[in-house]
Short mmCIF file of C-alpha atoms in Angstrom, two decimals:
data_model
loop_
_atom_site.label_atom_id
_atom_site.label_comp_id
_atom_site.label_asym_id
_atom_site.label_seq_id
_atom_site.Cartn_x
_atom_site.Cartn_y
_atom_site.Cartn_z
CA ALA A 1 -6.98 24.70 5.13
CA PRO A 2 -3.89 22.03 5.61
CA ASN A 3 -0.68 23.25 6.95
CA PRO A 4 1.87 23.74 4.69
CA PHE A 5 3.24 20.77 2.43
CA ARG A 6 0.34 18.12 3.62
CA PHE A 7 -1.55 18.57 0.20
CA GLU A 8 0.78 19.23 -2.40
CA ILE A 9 1.08 18.67 -6.24
CA VAL A 10 4.39 17.42 -7.07
CA ASN A 11 6.27 17.73 -9.94
CA SER A 12 7.98 14.30 -11.47
CA GLY A 13 11.09 13.19 -9.91
CA VAL A 14 12.05 10.90 -7.24
CA ASP A 15 11.40 10.73 -3.65
CA GLN A 16 14.71 12.00 -2.10
CA LEU A 17 14.17 9.75 1.42
CA VAL A 18 12.88 6.57 -0.48
CA GLY A 19 14.03 6.63 -4.13
CA ILE A 20 10.53 5.71 -5.85
CA ASN A 21 9.24 8.04 -8.51
CA LYS A 22 6.67 10.65 -7.39
CA THR A 23 4.53 10.52 -10.60
CA LYS A 24 3.03 7.62 -12.15
CA PHE A 25 1.63 8.97 -15.15
CA GLY A 26 2.34 12.64 -16.56
CA GLU A 27 4.70 15.31 -15.20
CA LYS A 28 2.20 16.09 -11.85
CA ALA A 29 0.66 13.93 -8.67
CA LEU A 30 -0.61 14.62 -5.37
CA LEU A 31 1.74 14.31 -2.34
CA LEU A 32 -0.69 13.70 0.72
CA ASN A 33 0.87 14.27 4.02
CA ASN A 34 4.66 14.69 4.51
CA LYS A 35 7.82 12.83 6.09
CA TYR A 36 8.42 16.10 8.01
CA GLY A 37 6.39 17.80 11.09
CA THR A 38 5.28 21.43 10.40
CA ASN A 39 6.96 23.04 13.21
CA ASP A 40 10.12 20.73 13.71
CA PRO A 41 10.96 18.63 10.75
CA CYS A 42 11.83 15.14 12.74
CA TYR A 43 8.49 15.55 14.94
CA HIS A 44 5.49 14.42 13.11
CA ASP A 45 2.49 16.78 14.74
CA ARG A 46 0.16 13.42 14.76
CA GLU A 47 -1.46 14.78 11.26
CA ILE A 48 -3.77 13.22 8.98
CA ASN A 49 -4.71 14.65 5.77
CA LYS A 50 -7.58 13.63 3.11
CA MET A 51 -8.57 14.65 -0.42
CA ARG A 52 -11.91 14.11 -1.69
CA LYS A 53 -13.59 13.51 -4.87
CA ARG A 54 -16.91 13.51 -5.82
CA PHE A 55 -18.53 12.39 -9.08
CA LYS A 56 -22.09 11.06 -10.54
CA VAL A 57 -21.87 7.64 -11.06
CA THR A 58 -22.45 6.58 -14.28
CA ALA A 59 -22.52 3.10 -16.22
CA GLU A 60 -18.95 4.21 -17.89
CA ASN A 61 -17.04 5.22 -14.56
CA ARG A 62 -18.67 2.96 -11.91
CA GLU A 63 -15.64 0.64 -11.97
CA LEU A 64 -12.88 2.99 -11.57
CA THR A 65 -8.94 2.80 -10.20
CA VAL A 66 -6.67 5.32 -8.12
CA TRP A 67 -3.12 4.41 -8.36
CA TYR A 68 -1.29 5.11 -5.35
CA ALA A 69 2.43 4.97 -3.76
CA ALA A 70 2.58 4.92 0.37
CA VAL A 71 5.78 5.48 2.70
CA LEU A 72 4.76 4.68 6.30
CA GLU A 73 7.23 5.24 9.11
CA ASN A 74 6.69 1.80 10.95
CA ALA A 75 6.62 2.37 15.10
CA LEU A 76 8.72 -0.88 16.41
CA VAL A 77 7.39 -0.11 20.26
CA PRO A 78 4.45 -2.14 21.16
CA ILE A 79 2.77 1.25 22.49
CA HIS A 80 2.40 2.08 18.98
CA ILE A 81 -0.44 -0.85 18.77
CA ASN A 82 -3.56 0.94 17.10
CA ASN A 83 -1.50 4.21 16.59
CA GLN A 84 0.56 3.53 13.62
CA PRO A 85 0.81 5.38 10.34
CA PHE A 86 -1.68 4.54 8.17
CA PHE A 87 -2.82 4.94 4.35
CA SER A 88 -6.84 4.41 3.41
CA ILE A 89 -9.02 4.78 0.14
CA THR A 90 -12.38 4.43 0.83
CA CYS A 91 -15.97 4.98 -1.43
CA ASP A 92 -19.13 5.66 0.31
CA LEU A 93 -21.13 3.78 -2.18
CA ALA A 94 -18.79 0.92 -2.57
CA PRO A 95 -17.59 -0.23 0.95
CA LEU A 96 -16.59 -3.59 -0.22
CA SER A 97 -14.06 -1.84 -2.05
CA ASN A 98 -12.10 0.28 0.45
CA LEU A 99 -8.96 -0.32 1.15
CA CYS A 100 -7.01 0.52 4.49
CA PHE A 101 -3.51 -0.68 6.19
CA ASP A 102 -0.83 0.44 8.62
CA ALA A 103 2.45 0.49 8.83
CA ALA A 104 2.47 -2.95 11.28
CA ILE A 105 0.52 -4.81 8.46
CA LEU A 106 3.47 -4.34 5.82
CA PRO A 107 6.25 -6.75 5.96
CA CYS A 108 8.91 -4.62 3.89
CA GLU A 109 10.65 -2.57 6.34
CA GLN A 110 13.83 -0.78 5.45
CA ASN A 111 16.50 1.59 7.00
CA TYR A 112 16.26 4.82 5.07
CA VAL A 113 18.37 8.11 6.30
CA ASP A 114 18.12 12.04 5.99
CA SER A 115 18.60 14.52 8.30
CA CYS A 116 16.05 12.88 10.66
CA ASN A 117 16.63 9.51 12.44
CA PHE A 118 13.90 7.29 11.24
CA ASP A 119 12.44 4.05 12.53
CA PRO A 120 12.10 1.20 9.69
CA ILE A 121 10.13 2.57 6.94
CA ASP A 122 7.78 0.42 4.73
CA VAL A 123 7.37 1.41 0.87
CA VAL A 124 4.35 0.15 -1.43
CA ASN A 125 5.74 1.30 -4.73
CA TRP A 126 3.32 2.67 -7.44
CA THR A 127 0.02 0.17 -7.42
CA CYS A 128 -3.34 0.42 -8.34
CA HIS A 129 -6.53 0.11 -6.50
CA ARG A 130 -9.81 -1.08 -8.24
CA ILE A 131 -13.18 0.71 -6.86
CA LYS A 132 -16.57 -1.29 -8.23
CA ILE A 133 -19.46 0.80 -7.57
CA PRO A 134 -22.53 -1.79 -7.75
CA GLU A 135 -24.79 -0.97 -10.77
CA SER A 136 -28.01 -0.11 -8.45
CA GLU A 137 -25.75 3.48 -7.62
CA ILE A 138 -25.95 4.92 -11.00
CA GLY A 139 -27.02 8.20 -10.97
CA ASN A 140 -26.22 8.91 -7.55
CA ILE A 141 -22.97 10.82 -6.07
CA ALA A 142 -20.18 8.67 -4.91
CA THR A 143 -17.08 10.35 -2.88
CA ILE A 144 -13.96 8.75 -2.53
CA GLU A 145 -11.97 9.84 0.31
CA ILE A 146 -8.04 9.12 0.43
CA SER A 147 -6.20 9.47 3.56
CA ALA A 148 -2.88 9.38 4.67
CA ALA A 149 -1.91 9.92 8.36
CA ASP A 150 0.99 10.02 10.96
CA CYS A 151 1.29 7.65 13.66
CA GLY A 152 -1.34 8.36 17.06
CA LEU A 153 1.40 9.47 19.18
CA GLY A 154 3.39 12.00 16.84
CA CYS A 155 6.81 10.00 16.45
CA HIS A 156 6.27 8.55 12.87
CA PHE A 157 4.99 9.47 9.74
CA GLY A 158 3.04 8.49 6.67
CA TYR A 159 2.68 9.90 3.43
CA ALA A 160 1.17 9.00 -0.16
CA TYR A 161 1.54 9.98 -3.85
CA ILE A 162 -1.80 9.62 -5.78
CA ASP A 163 -1.88 9.61 -9.63
CA GLY A 164 -4.03 8.03 -12.02
CA PHE A 165 -7.77 8.09 -11.62
CA CYS A 166 -9.08 5.84 -14.25
CA GLU A 167 -6.10 5.13 -15.72
CA SER A 168 -5.46 1.42 -16.79
CA CYS A 169 -4.79 -1.17 -14.51
CA GLN A 170 -3.40 -4.69 -15.90
CA GLY A 171 -2.87 -7.77 -13.64
CA SER A 172 -3.16 -8.02 -9.86
CA ALA A 173 -4.31 -4.68 -7.74
CA GLN A 174 -4.67 -4.06 -4.12
CA GLY A 175 -8.30 -4.97 -3.82
CA TYR A 176 -10.32 -4.95 -0.33
CA GLY A 177 -8.36 -4.83 2.84
CA GLU A 178 -8.63 -3.90 6.78
#
């Protein structure tokens, strides 16, 4: 089982650190991972937390969206290359729709303050990601995995809010990325 506060259903409101809404649709969303460590609030334990959703693919659900907001502390020192906090959405039946990015890729660092001293933080406010499962997979079971991870050295955090599977996504969306 995950550590406390690593997989949490949150009520609507505002994220106290970065000021984004915790929900996109309705009153509840999933908080995956956390800005605080489990033993020491300012040490992040190198955690990665993942949620899975399995479903039978039909003609109606083979193209779907997932809404998310991601918050990643950006490690600025060179030893964090390939050890940055990251966020990922994968679907085993639609690998061309996978999305994965780490804090080093995002060019939107801002400084935020609370009881811990943080490096600059990247915030991806609510956006949707499209998953397109090929028609040939109708009738099979698909597995979507969504991960949020702290840095590999245990110094920086990554967390995400997940809301709105299959909600409307007008205009542009995050697509394939590595």
